[in-house]
CSV table of C-alpha atoms in Angstrom, one decimal:
chain,number,residue,atom,x,y,z
V,1,UNK,CA,-35.2,21.8,47.1
V,2,UNK,CA,-34.0,18.2,47.6
V,3,UNK,CA,-30.6,16.9,48.3
V,4,UNK,CA,-28.7,13.7,47.6
V,5,UNK,CA,-25.7,12.5,49.6
V,6,UNK,CA,-22.4,13.0,48.0
V,7,UNK,CA,-20.6,9.8,46.7
V,8,UNK,CA,-17.8,10.4,49.2
V,9,UNK,CA,-20.3,10.2,52.0
V,10,UNK,CA,-21.5,6.8,50.8
V,11,UNK,CA,-17.9,5.5,50.7
V,12,UNK,CA,-17.2,6.5,54.3
V,13,UNK,CA,-13.7,5.9,55.6
V,14,UNK,CA,-12.7,3.7,52.7
V,15,UNK,CA,-12.8,6.6,50.2
V,16,UNK,CA,-9.5,8.5,50.1
V,17,UNK,CA,-9.3,12.1,49.3
V,18,UNK,CA,-8.3,13.2,45.8
V,19,UNK,CA,-4.7,14.4,46.6
V,20,UNK,CA,-4.1,11.1,48.4
V,21,UNK,CA,-5.5,9.1,45.5
V,22,UNK,CA,-3.4,11.0,43.0
V,23,UNK,CA,-0.3,10.4,45.1
V,24,UNK,CA,-1.0,6.7,45.3
V,25,UNK,CA,-0.7,6.6,49.1
V,26,UNK,CA,-3.2,5.2,51.6
V,27,UNK,CA,-5.3,7.6,53.6
V,28,UNK,CA,-6.1,7.1,57.3
V,29,UNK,CA,-9.6,6.0,58.2
V,30,UNK,CA,-11.7,9.0,59.3
V,31,UNK,CA,-15.3,9.7,59.7
V,32,UNK,CA,-16.9,11.6,56.8
V,33,UNK,CA,-19.9,13.6,57.6
V,34,UNK,CA,-22.6,13.2,54.9
V,35,UNK,CA,-23.1,16.3,52.9
V,36,UNK,CA,-25.8,17.2,50.4
V,37,UNK,CA,-25.3,18.6,46.9
V,38,UNK,CA,-28.0,20.9,45.7
V,39,UNK,CA,-29.5,19.5,42.4
V,40,UNK,CA,-32.5,21.6,41.6
V,41,UNK,CA,-35.2,23.7,43.1
V,42,UNK,CA,-35.7,27.3,44.1
V,43,UNK,CA,-33.4,27.1,47.0
V,44,UNK,CA,-30.3,26.4,44.9
V,45,UNK,CA,-28.1,29.3,43.9
V,46,UNK,CA,-27.7,29.9,40.2
V,47,UNK,CA,-24.0,29.0,40.1
V,48,UNK,CA,-23.9,26.5,42.9
V,49,UNK,CA,-24.6,23.5,40.6
V,50,UNK,CA,-21.9,24.5,38.1
V,51,UNK,CA,-19.4,25.0,40.9
V,52,UNK,CA,-20.1,21.6,42.3
V,53,UNK,CA,-19.9,19.8,39.0
V,54,UNK,CA,-16.8,21.5,37.6
V,55,UNK,CA,-14.3,19.8,40.0
V,56,UNK,CA,-15.9,16.4,39.2
V,57,UNK,CA,-15.2,16.8,35.5
V,58,UNK,CA,-11.7,18.1,36.2
V,59,UNK,CA,-10.9,15.0,38.4
V,60,UNK,CA,-12.2,12.6,35.7
V,61,UNK,CA,-10.1,14.3,33.0
V,62,UNK,CA,-6.9,14.2,35.1
V,63,UNK,CA,-7.6,10.6,36.1
V,64,UNK,CA,-8.0,9.6,32.4
V,65,UNK,CA,-4.7,11.3,31.5
V,66,UNK,CA,-2.9,9.4,34.3
V,67,UNK,CA,-4.4,6.0,33.5
V,68,UNK,CA,-4.0,6.2,29.7
V,69,UNK,CA,-0.4,7.3,30.0
V,70,UNK,CA,-0.4,10.6,28.3
V,71,UNK,CA,3.2,11.4,29.1
V,72,UNK,CA,5.4,12.3,26.1
V,73,UNK,CA,9.1,12.7,26.4
V,74,UNK,CA,11.7,14.0,24.0
V,75,UNK,CA,15.4,13.3,23.5
V,76,UNK,CA,18.0,15.8,22.3
V,77,UNK,CA,18.8,16.0,18.6
V,78,UNK,CA,21.3,13.5,17.2
V,79,UNK,CA,23.6,14.6,14.3
V,80,UNK,CA,25.1,11.9,12.1
V,81,UNK,CA,27.0,12.0,8.8
V,82,UNK,CA,27.3,9.6,5.9
V,83,UNK,CA,29.2,9.5,2.6
V,84,UNK,CA,27.9,8.5,-0.8
V,85,UNK,CA,28.8,5.0,-1.9
V,86,UNK,CA,29.0,3.6,1.6
V,87,UNK,CA,26.5,1.9,3.9
V,88,UNK,CA,24.8,4.0,6.6
V,89,UNK,CA,23.6,2.2,9.7
V,90,UNK,CA,22.1,3.8,12.9
V,91,UNK,CA,20.9,1.6,15.7
V,92,UNK,CA,17.9,2.8,17.6
V,93,UNK,CA,18.8,1.7,21.2
V,94,UNK,CA,16.0,1.2,23.7
V,95,UNK,CA,17.8,2.6,26.8
V,96,UNK,CA,17.7,6.3,25.9
V,97,UNK,CA,14.0,6.1,25.2
V,98,UNK,CA,13.3,4.3,28.4
V,99,UNK,CA,15.0,7.0,30.3
V,100,UNK,CA,12.9,9.6,28.4
V,101,UNK,CA,9.8,7.7,29.5
V,102,UNK,CA,11.0,7.8,33.1
V,103,UNK,CA,11.8,11.6,32.9
V,104,UNK,CA,8.3,12.4,31.4
V,105,UNK,CA,6.5,10.8,34.4
V,106,UNK,CA,5.3,12.8,37.3
V,107,UNK,CA,6.0,10.2,40.0
V,108,UNK,CA,9.5,9.1,40.8
V,109,UNK,CA,10.7,5.7,39.9
V,110,UNK,CA,14.1,4.2,40.7
V,111,UNK,CA,14.1,1.4,38.2
V,112,UNK,CA,13.7,1.9,34.5
V,113,UNK,CA,10.9,-0.5,33.3
V,114,UNK,CA,11.8,-3.0,30.6
V,115,UNK,CA,8.8,-2.8,28.3
V,116,UNK,CA,8.3,-3.5,24.6
V,117,UNK,CA,9.1,-0.5,22.4
V,118,UNK,CA,8.4,0.0,18.7
V,119,UNK,CA,9.8,2.8,16.6
V,120,UNK,CA,8.1,4.8,13.8
V,121,UNK,CA,10.7,6.8,11.9
V,122,UNK,CA,9.7,9.2,9.1
V,123,UNK,CA,11.2,12.2,7.3
V,124,UNK,CA,10.4,15.5,8.9
V,125,UNK,CA,7.2,16.9,7.3
V,126,UNK,CA,6.6,13.7,5.4
V,127,UNK,CA,4.8,10.4,6.3
V,128,UNK,CA,7.5,8.1,5.1
V,129,UNK,CA,11.3,7.7,5.0
V,130,UNK,CA,13.4,9.0,2.1
V,131,UNK,CA,13.8,6.4,-0.7
V,132,UNK,CA,17.4,5.6,0.1
V,133,UNK,CA,16.7,4.9,3.8
V,134,UNK,CA,15.1,1.8,5.3
V,135,UNK,CA,14.0,0.7,8.7
V,136,UNK,CA,14.1,-2.8,10.3
V,137,UNK,CA,13.0,-4.1,13.6
V,138,UNK,CA,12.4,-7.8,14.2
V,139,UNK,CA,10.3,-7.4,17.4
V,140,UNK,CA,9.3,-4.9,20.1
V,141,UNK,CA,11.9,-6.3,22.5
V,142,UNK,CA,14.8,-5.8,20.0
V,143,UNK,CA,16.5,-2.6,18.8
V,144,UNK,CA,15.6,-1.0,15.5
V,145,UNK,CA,17.9,0.0,12.6
V,146,UNK,CA,18.0,2.8,10.1
V,147,UNK,CA,20.1,1.8,7.2
V,148,UNK,CA,20.7,2.6,3.5
V,149,UNK,CA,23.2,3.7,0.9
V,150,UNK,CA,22.9,7.3,-0.2
V,151,UNK,CA,23.8,8.3,-3.7
V,152,UNK,CA,24.9,11.7,-5.2
V,153,UNK,CA,21.2,12.7,-5.6
V,154,UNK,CA,20.7,12.5,-1.8
V,155,UNK,CA,23.6,14.9,-0.9
V,156,UNK,CA,22.3,17.3,1.8
V,157,UNK,CA,20.7,17.2,5.2
V,158,UNK,CA,17.9,14.9,6.1
V,159,UNK,CA,15.9,15.3,9.3
V,160,UNK,CA,14.5,12.0,10.5
V,161,UNK,CA,11.9,12.1,13.3
V,162,UNK,CA,11.8,8.9,15.4
V,163,UNK,CA,8.7,8.2,17.5
V,164,UNK,CA,9.2,5.5,20.2
V,165,UNK,CA,6.1,3.9,21.6
V,166,UNK,CA,5.9,1.9,24.8
V,167,UNK,CA,3.4,-0.9,24.2
V,168,UNK,CA,2.8,-1.5,27.9
V,169,UNK,CA,2.4,2.0,29.3
V,170,UNK,CA,1.3,3.8,26.1
V,171,UNK,CA,4.1,6.4,26.6
V,172,UNK,CA,5.8,8.0,23.6
V,173,UNK,CA,9.1,9.8,23.1
V,174,UNK,CA,10.5,11.7,20.1
V,175,UNK,CA,14.0,12.2,18.8
V,176,UNK,CA,15.3,14.0,15.8
V,177,UNK,CA,18.1,12.3,13.9
V,178,UNK,CA,19.9,14.8,11.5
V,179,UNK,CA,21.7,12.9,8.8
V,180,UNK,CA,24.1,14.9,6.7
V,181,UNK,CA,25.1,13.2,3.4
V,182,UNK,CA,28.3,14.4,1.9
V,183,UNK,CA,29.9,13.3,-1.4
V,184,UNK,CA,32.7,10.8,-1.2
V,185,UNK,CA,36.0,12.4,-2.1
V,186,UNK,CA,37.3,9.3,-3.8
V,187,UNK,CA,34.2,8.5,-5.7
V,188,UNK,CA,32.5,5.2,-6.2
V,189,UNK,CA,34.6,2.0,-6.0
V,190,UNK,CA,35.2,0.7,-9.5
V,191,UNK,CA,35.0,-3.0,-8.6
V,192,UNK,CA,31.9,-4.2,-6.8
V,193,UNK,CA,30.8,-7.6,-5.8
V,194,UNK,CA,27.4,-8.6,-4.4
V,195,UNK,CA,27.2,-11.7,-2.2
V,196,UNK,CA,24.0,-13.5,-1.1
V,197,UNK,CA,24.1,-14.7,2.5
V,198,UNK,CA,21.3,-17.3,2.8
V,199,UNK,CA,21.5,-17.9,6.6
V,200,UNK,CA,21.1,-14.4,7.9
V,201,UNK,CA,18.3,-11.8,8.2
V,202,UNK,CA,18.9,-8.2,7.4
V,203,UNK,CA,18.9,-7.1,11.1
V,204,UNK,CA,21.5,-9.7,11.9
V,205,UNK,CA,23.9,-8.1,9.3
V,206,UNK,CA,23.5,-4.5,10.4
V,207,UNK,CA,25.4,-4.5,13.7
V,208,UNK,CA,29.0,-3.3,13.4
V,209,UNK,CA,30.4,-6.6,14.7
V,210,UNK,CA,28.6,-8.6,12.0
V,211,UNK,CA,29.7,-6.2,9.3
V,212,UNK,CA,33.3,-6.4,10.4
V,213,UNK,CA,33.2,-10.2,10.5
V,214,UNK,CA,31.8,-10.3,7.0
V,215,UNK,CA,34.4,-7.8,5.7
V,216,UNK,CA,37.2,-10.0,7.1
V,217,UNK,CA,35.6,-13.0,5.4
V,218,UNK,CA,35.5,-11.2,2.0
V,219,UNK,CA,39.1,-10.0,2.5
V,220,UNK,CA,40.2,-13.7,2.5
V,221,UNK,CA,38.5,-14.2,-0.8
V,222,UNK,CA,39.3,-10.9,-2.5
V,223,UNK,CA,42.7,-10.6,-1.0
V,224,UNK,CA,42.5,-6.8,-0.7
V,225,UNK,CA,42.7,-4.4,2.3
V,226,UNK,CA,40.6,-1.5,1.1
V,227,UNK,CA,37.2,-3.4,1.1
V,228,UNK,CA,34.1,-1.4,2.1
V,229,UNK,CA,30.5,-2.5,2.4
V,230,UNK,CA,28.4,-0.4,0.0
V,231,UNK,CA,24.9,-1.6,0.6
V,232,UNK,CA,22.9,-4.2,2.5
V,233,UNK,CA,19.5,-5.3,1.2
V,234,UNK,CA,17.0,-7.9,2.4
V,235,UNK,CA,16.0,-10.6,0.0
V,236,UNK,CA,12.4,-9.6,0.6
V,237,UNK,CA,13.1,-6.3,-1.1
V,238,UNK,CA,14.4,-8.1,-4.1
V,239,UNK,CA,11.2,-10.2,-4.6
V,240,UNK,CA,12.1,-13.1,-2.2
V,241,UNK,CA,9.5,-15.0,-0.4
V,242,UNK,CA,8.9,-15.0,3.4
V,243,UNK,CA,10.4,-18.2,4.8
V,244,UNK,CA,8.4,-20.8,6.7
V,245,UNK,CA,8.3,-20.4,10.5
V,246,UNK,CA,10.7,-23.2,10.9
V,247,UNK,CA,13.8,-23.0,13.1
V,248,UNK,CA,16.9,-22.2,11.0
V,249,UNK,CA,15.0,-20.6,8.0
V,250,UNK,CA,16.2,-17.1,7.2
V,251,UNK,CA,15.1,-14.5,4.7
V,252,UNK,CA,18.5,-14.0,3.2
V,253,UNK,CA,20.6,-10.8,2.7
V,254,UNK,CA,22.4,-9.3,-0.3
V,255,UNK,CA,25.7,-7.6,0.7
V,256,UNK,CA,27.5,-5.4,-1.8
V,257,UNK,CA,31.2,-4.9,-1.2
V,258,UNK,CA,33.5,-2.5,-3.2
V,259,UNK,CA,37.2,-2.1,-3.7
V,260,UNK,CA,39.6,-0.3,-6.0
V,261,UNK,CA,41.6,-3.4,-6.8
V,262,UNK,CA,40.6,-6.0,-9.4
V,263,UNK,CA,38.8,-9.2,-8.6
V,264,UNK,CA,40.8,-12.1,-7.4
V,265,UNK,CA,41.1,-15.3,-9.5
V,266,UNK,CA,38.8,-17.1,-7.2
V,267,UNK,CA,36.0,-14.6,-7.6
V,268,UNK,CA,36.5,-14.5,-11.4
V,269,UNK,CA,36.3,-18.2,-11.7
V,270,UNK,CA,33.1,-18.3,-9.5
V,271,UNK,CA,31.4,-15.9,-11.9
V,272,UNK,CA,32.7,-17.4,-15.1
V,273,UNK,CA,30.5,-18.9,-17.8
V,274,UNK,CA,31.5,-22.4,-16.8
V,275,UNK,CA,30.3,-21.8,-13.3
V,276,UNK,CA,27.0,-20.4,-14.5
V,277,UNK,CA,26.5,-23.6,-16.5
V,278,UNK,CA,27.2,-25.7,-13.5
V,279,UNK,CA,24.7,-23.7,-11.5
V,280,UNK,CA,22.0,-24.3,-14.1
V,281,UNK,CA,22.6,-28.0,-13.6
V,282,UNK,CA,22.2,-27.7,-9.8
V,283,UNK,CA,25.9,-28.0,-9.1
V,284,UNK,CA,28.4,-25.7,-7.3
V,285,UNK,CA,30.5,-23.4,-9.4
V,286,UNK,CA,34.2,-24.0,-10.0
V,287,UNK,CA,36.0,-22.1,-7.3
V,288,UNK,CA,38.4,-22.8,-4.4
V,289,UNK,CA,37.2,-20.2,-1.9
V,290,UNK,CA,34.2,-21.8,-0.5
V,291,UNK,CA,35.5,-22.4,3.0
V,292,UNK,CA,36.7,-18.8,3.5
V,293,UNK,CA,33.4,-17.6,5.0
V,294,UNK,CA,33.3,-20.5,7.5
V,295,UNK,CA,30.1,-21.6,9.2
V,296,UNK,CA,29.0,-18.0,10.1
V,297,UNK,CA,27.9,-17.1,6.5
V,298,UNK,CA,26.4,-19.4,4.0
V,299,UNK,CA,27.2,-17.9,0.6
V,300,UNK,CA,25.1,-18.8,-2.4
V,301,UNK,CA,27.8,-18.7,-5.0
V,302,UNK,CA,25.3,-19.1,-7.9
V,303,UNK,CA,24.0,-15.6,-6.9
V,304,UNK,CA,27.4,-14.0,-7.0
V,305,UNK,CA,27.4,-10.8,-9.1
V,306,UNK,CA,30.6,-8.9,-10.1
V,307,UNK,CA,30.4,-5.4,-11.5
V,308,UNK,CA,32.9,-3.0,-13.0
V,309,UNK,CA,31.9,0.6,-12.9
V,310,UNK,CA,33.8,3.6,-14.1
V,311,UNK,CA,35.6,5.3,-11.2
V,312,UNK,CA,34.6,8.9,-11.4
V,313,UNK,CA,34.5,11.4,-8.5
V,314,UNK,CA,31.1,12.3,-7.3
V,315,UNK,CA,29.9,15.7,-8.6
V,316,UNK,CA,29.5,18.3,-5.9
V,317,UNK,CA,26.0,19.5,-5.3
V,318,UNK,CA,25.0,23.2,-5.4
V,319,UNK,CA,26.3,25.4,-2.7
V,320,UNK,CA,23.4,27.3,-1.0
V,321,UNK,CA,24.1,30.8,0.4
V,322,UNK,CA,22.6,32.5,3.4
V,323,UNK,CA,19.8,34.2,1.5
V,324,UNK,CA,20.9,37.7,2.5
V,325,UNK,CA,22.2,40.3,0.2
V,326,UNK,CA,25.7,41.6,0.7
V,327,UNK,CA,26.3,45.1,2.0
V,328,UNK,CA,26.0,47.8,-0.7
V,329,UNK,CA,24.4,45.4,-3.3
V,330,UNK,CA,21.0,45.9,-4.9
V,331,UNK,CA,18.6,43.2,-5.8
V,332,UNK,CA,18.4,42.7,-9.6
V,333,UNK,CA,15.2,40.8,-10.5
V,334,UNK,CA,15.3,38.6,-13.5
V,335,UNK,CA,14.4,40.2,-16.8
V,336,UNK,CA,11.0,39.5,-18.3
V,337,UNK,CA,11.0,36.7,-20.8
V,338,UNK,CA,10.0,37.7,-24.4
V,339,UNK,CA,6.4,36.9,-25.4
V,340,UNK,CA,6.2,33.6,-27.3
V,341,UNK,CA,4.4,33.0,-30.6
V,342,UNK,CA,1.6,30.6,-29.8
V,343,UNK,CA,-0.2,30.8,-33.2
V,344,UNK,CA,1.5,27.8,-34.7
V,345,UNK,CA,0.7,25.7,-31.7
V,346,UNK,CA,-3.0,26.9,-31.7
V,347,UNK,CA,-3.4,26.0,-35.3
V,348,UNK,CA,-1.8,22.7,-34.9
V,349,UNK,CA,-4.1,21.9,-31.9
V,350,UNK,CA,-7.3,23.0,-33.6
V,351,UNK,CA,-6.9,22.4,-37.3
V,352,UNK,CA,-5.4,18.9,-37.3
V,353,UNK,CA,-8.3,17.3,-35.3
V,354,UNK,CA,-10.9,19.2,-37.5
V,355,UNK,CA,-9.1,17.9,-40.7
V,356,UNK,CA,-9.1,14.4,-39.4
V,357,UNK,CA,-12.8,14.6,-38.5
V,358,UNK,CA,-13.7,15.9,-42.0
V,359,UNK,CA,-11.8,13.1,-43.7
V,360,UNK,CA,-13.6,10.5,-41.5
V,361,UNK,CA,-17.0,12.1,-42.4
V,362,UNK,CA,-16.3,12.0,-46.1
V,363,UNK,CA,-15.2,8.4,-46.0
V,364,UNK,CA,-18.3,7.4,-44.0
V,365,UNK,CA,-20.6,9.2,-46.4
V,366,UNK,CA,-19.0,7.5,-49.4
V,367,UNK,CA,-19.5,4.1,-47.8
V,368,UNK,CA,-23.1,4.8,-46.8
V,369,UNK,CA,-24.3,6.6,-50.0
V,370,UNK,CA,-22.1,5.7,-52.9
V,371,UNK,CA,-21.4,2.0,-52.2
V,372,UNK,CA,-25.0,0.7,-52.1
V,373,UNK,CA,-25.4,-2.4,-54.3
V,374,UNK,CA,-29.2,-2.1,-55.0
V,375,UNK,CA,-31.9,-4.8,-55.5
V,376,UNK,CA,-31.1,-5.5,-59.2
V,377,UNK,CA,-27.4,-6.1,-58.6
V,378,UNK,CA,-28.2,-8.3,-55.7
V,379,UNK,CA,-30.7,-10.4,-57.8
V,380,UNK,CA,-28.3,-10.7,-60.6
V,381,UNK,CA,-25.6,-12.2,-58.3
V,382,UNK,CA,-28.2,-14.6,-56.7
V,383,UNK,CA,-28.9,-18.1,-58.3
V,384,UNK,CA,-32.3,-18.8,-59.8
V,385,UNK,CA,-33.1,-21.6,-57.4
V,386,UNK,CA,-32.5,-19.3,-54.4
V,387,UNK,CA,-34.6,-16.6,-55.9
V,388,UNK,CA,-37.5,-19.0,-56.7
V,389,UNK,CA,-37.3,-20.3,-53.1
V,390,UNK,CA,-37.4,-16.8,-51.8
V,391,UNK,CA,-40.3,-15.8,-54.0
V,392,UNK,CA,-42.3,-18.8,-53.0
V,393,UNK,CA,-41.8,-18.1,-49.3
V,394,UNK,CA,-43.0,-14.5,-49.8
V,395,UNK,CA,-46.1,-15.7,-51.8
V,396,UNK,CA,-47.1,-18.3,-49.3
V,397,UNK,CA,-46.8,-15.8,-46.5
V,398,UNK,CA,-49.0,-13.2,-48.3
V,399,UNK,CA,-51.6,-15.9,-49.0
V,400,UNK,CA,-51.7,-17.0,-45.3
V,401,UNK,CA,-52.1,-13.3,-44.3
V,402,UNK,CA,-55.1,-12.9,-46.7
V,403,UNK,CA,-56.8,-16.1,-45.4
V,404,UNK,CA,-56.4,-15.0,-41.8
V,405,UNK,CA,-57.9,-11.7,-42.5
V,406,UNK,CA,-61.0,-13.0,-44.3
V,407,UNK,CA,-61.8,-16.1,-42.1
V,408,UNK,CA,-64.7,-14.3,-40.3
V,409,UNK,CA,-66.8,-14.5,-43.5
V,410,UNK,CA,-66.3,-18.2,-44.0
V,411,UNK,CA,-68.8,-20.5,-42.2
V,412,UNK,CA,-67.2,-22.8,-39.6
V,413,UNK,CA,-67.0,-26.5,-40.3
V,414,UNK,CA,-69.7,-28.7,-38.8
V,415,UNK,CA,-67.1,-30.7,-37.0
V,416,UNK,CA,-66.3,-27.8,-34.8
V,417,UNK,CA,-69.9,-27.0,-33.8
V,418,UNK,CA,-71.3,-28.3,-30.4
V,419,UNK,CA,-73.6,-31.4,-30.9
V,420,UNK,CA,-74.2,-32.5,-27.4
V,421,UNK,CA,-74.4,-30.5,-24.1
V,422,UNK,CA,-72.6,-32.5,-21.4
V,423,UNK,CA,-74.3,-30.7,-18.5
V,424,UNK,CA,-77.9,-30.5,-19.7
V,425,UNK,CA,-78.0,-33.6,-21.9
V,426,UNK,CA,-79.7,-31.7,-24.7
V,427,UNK,CA,-78.9,-32.2,-28.4
V,428,UNK,CA,-78.8,-29.3,-30.8
V,429,UNK,CA,-79.1,-29.2,-34.5
V,430,UNK,CA,-75.9,-27.8,-35.9
V,431,UNK,CA,-77.6,-26.2,-38.9
V,432,UNK,CA,-80.3,-24.5,-36.8
V,433,UNK,CA,-80.0,-20.8,-36.6
V,434,UNK,CA,-77.7,-18.4,-38.3
V,435,UNK,CA,-75.6,-17.5,-35.2
V,436,UNK,CA,-72.6,-19.3,-34.0
V,437,UNK,CA,-73.6,-21.7,-31.2
V,438,UNK,CA,-70.0,-22.0,-30.1
V,439,UNK,CA,-70.4,-18.6,-28.4
V,440,UNK,CA,-73.3,-19.9,-26.2
V,441,UNK,CA,-72.4,-20.6,-22.6
V,442,UNK,CA,-72.3,-24.2,-21.4
V,443,UNK,CA,-74.3,-23.3,-18.2
V,444,UNK,CA,-77.6,-21.4,-18.8
V,445,UNK,CA,-78.0,-18.2,-17.0
V,446,UNK,CA,-80.0,-18.7,-13.8
V,447,UNK,CA,-82.8,-16.3,-13.0
């Protein structure tokens, strides 16, 4: 058995105890007697090593949780309502989530820390938002916005889960936003106008003050009191390009406004054919209401769109019951549907492809077997000069093949036989001997 000093003994008075280290307070200097931990050997008890190591792992795990900020808070559910044919905007404020971060911590803190927070909203049970709802947040130090314009197809309850993430402390908080979409009793406005604001981003038009200011500006052009903002869309969602990082450049926002009164003369002249022609020439359209929006909103009048839709009340969606049978009533299951006749469909599925394949085989066989021209027909359609040239080429090729096959029997010319050996200096008679001296080696074999 051998022992090694415990790490706390090596630290001495500078090492605080674990409760004091977890509380964050200093510990008084005190003498620590060195102790030994049994590592191995016959003198160690069977469970002594495990008992000594278990608190170590527990301390490390708790320390990792505290350092990495594993606290997760939750906020109470928030219920909101929205009508079809109107803009829905919900601002995700940072202060409630910061208070949730503070409440989730174990230690007490008097001041709520101001840290960057990002939001990740999604539909409950789904990874993304519903198609009518969008999310915008310019930076972690700014609030986020949930906005959109529901239609009659989205009537019902939508549960949105918002996850807030503190980028400094790695803390998270969750809140459920329950949005109930109800049909508009008056229906969709029959007259709608869409304006393009070139000097604003989408998150700058979503606050209530900005929307109220824009509605007042449109009121001066439309000259009606029942104006309502139907939808707000970023130009990037319409295929626009991201502006250069230059001061003053904005993405642009499309704002759709509706009313039950007809368009004013100013708007009608701005969307007339003459104004469109002037816009194609790079000029401003003919209208007298340019200065109504003032310096706050730069309206691109060449992108003005006026729509007239039929005013019809929104159809009510199905009414769902409680799912429980009434007292004294019996459950009547649906009757079985009659068996269908699938013979016609089977024949149509099997016979038609077989018939088409048979016709293709017959056509291919006719082309391959019955449409062959033959050698005689080909020779009759070929000119005599071409036939003579072709015959001559074939005859010459056959003669060359015969000569190449019988050249072993023909004696070689004398000009190809060796007359003088360069290495030995000997002269040989080309006519001496019957063998071919060309097969003799230039160097004699050495013995």
